[in-house]
PDB file of C-alpha atoms in Angstrom:
ATOM      1  CA  UNK A   1      28.233 -44.014  40.586  1.00 83.00           C
ATOM      2  CA  UNK A   2      26.753 -44.424  44.082  1.00 84.00           C
ATOM      3  CA  UNK A   3      23.298 -43.536  42.812  1.00 85.00           C
ATOM      4  CA  UNK A   4      23.402 -46.429  40.377  1.00 84.00           C
ATOM      5  CA  UNK A   5      24.374 -48.838  43.158  1.00 86.00           C
ATOM      6  CA  UNK A   6      21.703 -47.496  45.516  1.00 79.00           C
ATOM      7  CA  UNK A   7      19.026 -47.920  42.827  1.00 81.00           C
ATOM      8  CA  UNK A   8      19.798 -51.655  42.711  1.00 81.00           C
ATOM      9  CA  UNK A   9      18.756 -52.018  46.347  1.00 83.00           C
ATOM     10  CA  UNK A  10      15.673 -49.798  46.198  1.00 83.00           C
ATOM     11  CA  UNK A  11      12.259 -51.455  46.227  1.00 85.00           C
ATOM     12  CA  UNK A  12      10.232 -49.748  43.509  1.00 86.00           C
ATOM     13  CA  UNK A  13       7.201 -51.964  42.840  1.00 88.00           C
ATOM     14  CA  UNK A  14       4.757 -54.046  44.850  1.00 91.00           C
ATOM     15  CA  UNK A  15       6.066 -57.189  43.163  1.00 93.00           C
ATOM     16  CA  UNK A  16       9.573 -56.495  44.470  1.00 92.00           C
ATOM     17  CA  UNK A  17       8.112 -55.763  47.903  1.00 93.00           C
ATOM     18  CA  UNK A  18       6.263 -59.078  47.944  1.00 95.00           C
ATOM     19  CA  UNK A  19       9.454 -60.909  46.969  1.00 94.00           C
ATOM     20  CA  UNK A  20      11.313 -59.284  49.849  1.00 93.00           C
ATOM     21  CA  UNK A  21       8.478 -60.071  52.278  1.00 94.00           C
ATOM     22  CA  UNK A  22       8.415 -63.684  51.072  1.00 96.00           C
ATOM     23  CA  UNK A  23      12.140 -64.019  51.712  1.00 95.00           C
ATOM     24  CA  UNK A  24      11.774 -62.486  55.162  1.00 94.00           C
ATOM     25  CA  UNK A  25       8.911 -64.874  55.906  1.00 95.00           C
ATOM     26  CA  UNK A  26      10.923 -67.929  54.920  1.00 96.00           C
ATOM     27  CA  UNK A  27      13.815 -66.822  57.086  1.00 95.00           C
ATOM     28  CA  UNK A  28      11.599 -66.093  60.060  1.00 95.00           C
ATOM     29  CA  UNK A  29       9.902 -69.481  59.932  1.00 95.00           C
ATOM     30  CA  UNK A  30      13.309 -71.174  59.706  1.00 96.00           C
ATOM     31  CA  UNK A  31      14.445 -69.207  62.744  1.00 95.00           C
ATOM     32  CA  UNK A  32      11.223 -70.147  64.539  1.00 94.00           C
ATOM     33  CA  UNK A  33      11.903 -73.832  63.896  1.00 95.00           C
ATOM     34  CA  UNK A  34      15.367 -73.387  65.375  1.00 95.00           C
ATOM     35  CA  UNK A  35      13.768 -71.805  68.444  1.00 94.00           C
ATOM     36  CA  UNK A  36      11.483 -74.833  68.790  1.00 94.00           C
ATOM     37  CA  UNK A  37      14.508 -77.141  68.806  1.00 95.00           C
ATOM     38  CA  UNK A  38      16.472 -74.979  71.246  1.00 95.00           C
ATOM     39  CA  UNK A  39      13.583 -74.229  73.617  1.00 94.00           C
ATOM     40  CA  UNK A  40      11.069 -77.087  73.648  1.00 92.00           C
ATOM     41  CA  UNK A  41       7.701 -76.313  75.161  1.00 92.00           C
ATOM     42  CA  UNK A  42       5.751 -73.113  75.559  1.00 94.00           C
ATOM     43  CA  UNK A  43       8.766 -70.809  75.384  1.00 92.00           C
ATOM     44  CA  UNK A  44       9.782 -72.157  71.984  1.00 93.00           C
ATOM     45  CA  UNK A  45       6.259 -71.791  70.639  1.00 95.00           C
ATOM     46  CA  UNK A  46       6.051 -68.201  71.867  1.00 95.00           C
ATOM     47  CA  UNK A  47       9.350 -67.349  70.195  1.00 93.00           C
ATOM     48  CA  UNK A  48       8.184 -69.140  67.045  1.00 94.00           C
ATOM     49  CA  UNK A  49       5.004 -67.033  66.994  1.00 94.00           C
ATOM     50  CA  UNK A  50       6.916 -63.764  67.379  1.00 94.00           C
ATOM     51  CA  UNK A  51       9.161 -64.387  64.356  1.00 92.00           C
ATOM     52  CA  UNK A  52       6.424 -64.257  61.675  1.00 91.00           C
ATOM     53  CA  UNK A  53       4.689 -61.459  63.585  1.00 94.00           C
ATOM     54  CA  UNK A  54       7.752 -59.280  63.056  1.00 92.00           C
ATOM     55  CA  UNK A  55       7.589 -60.048  59.320  1.00 94.00           C
ATOM     56  CA  UNK A  56       3.924 -59.000  59.203  1.00 93.00           C
ATOM     57  CA  UNK A  57       4.804 -55.662  60.747  1.00 94.00           C
ATOM     58  CA  UNK A  58       7.820 -55.155  58.478  1.00 93.00           C
ATOM     59  CA  UNK A  59       5.795 -56.182  55.434  1.00 94.00           C
ATOM     60  CA  UNK A  60       3.096 -53.669  56.241  1.00 93.00           C
ATOM     61  CA  UNK A  61       5.734 -50.968  56.574  1.00 94.00           C
ATOM     62  CA  UNK A  62       7.347 -51.913  53.254  1.00 93.00           C
ATOM     63  CA  UNK A  63       4.022 -51.911  51.419  1.00 92.00           C
ATOM     64  CA  UNK A  64       3.035 -48.632  53.042  1.00 92.00           C
ATOM     65  CA  UNK A  65       6.274 -47.011  51.924  1.00 90.00           C
ATOM     66  CA  UNK A  66       5.634 -48.197  48.342  1.00 89.00           C
ATOM     67  CA  UNK A  67       2.153 -46.639  48.437  1.00 81.00           C
ATOM     68  CA  UNK A  68       3.434 -43.354  49.846  1.00 81.00           C
ATOM     69  CA  UNK A  69       6.184 -43.198  47.250  1.00 70.00           C
ATOM     70  CA  UNK A  70       3.573 -43.197  44.495  1.00 67.00           C
ATOM     71  CA  UNK A  71       1.622 -40.349  46.082  1.00 61.00           C
ATOM     72  CA  UNK A  72       4.541 -37.898  45.890  1.00 53.00           C
TER      73      UNK A  72
END
């Protein structure tokens, strides 16, 4: 039973990975906009820039794990 539930939350294809990365990107930009409102000026812009950067790193890791899963 648990295996069937776990399979629902497993990213199997690149298309699914891109959908997850897109959702993460939207959330990070929204959080960056909130940072700009909370911290006007340079600090807000720096925090805004870090949010999508984290998504780029996570996206690369997700795509890399999809590629390595195919090699096995």
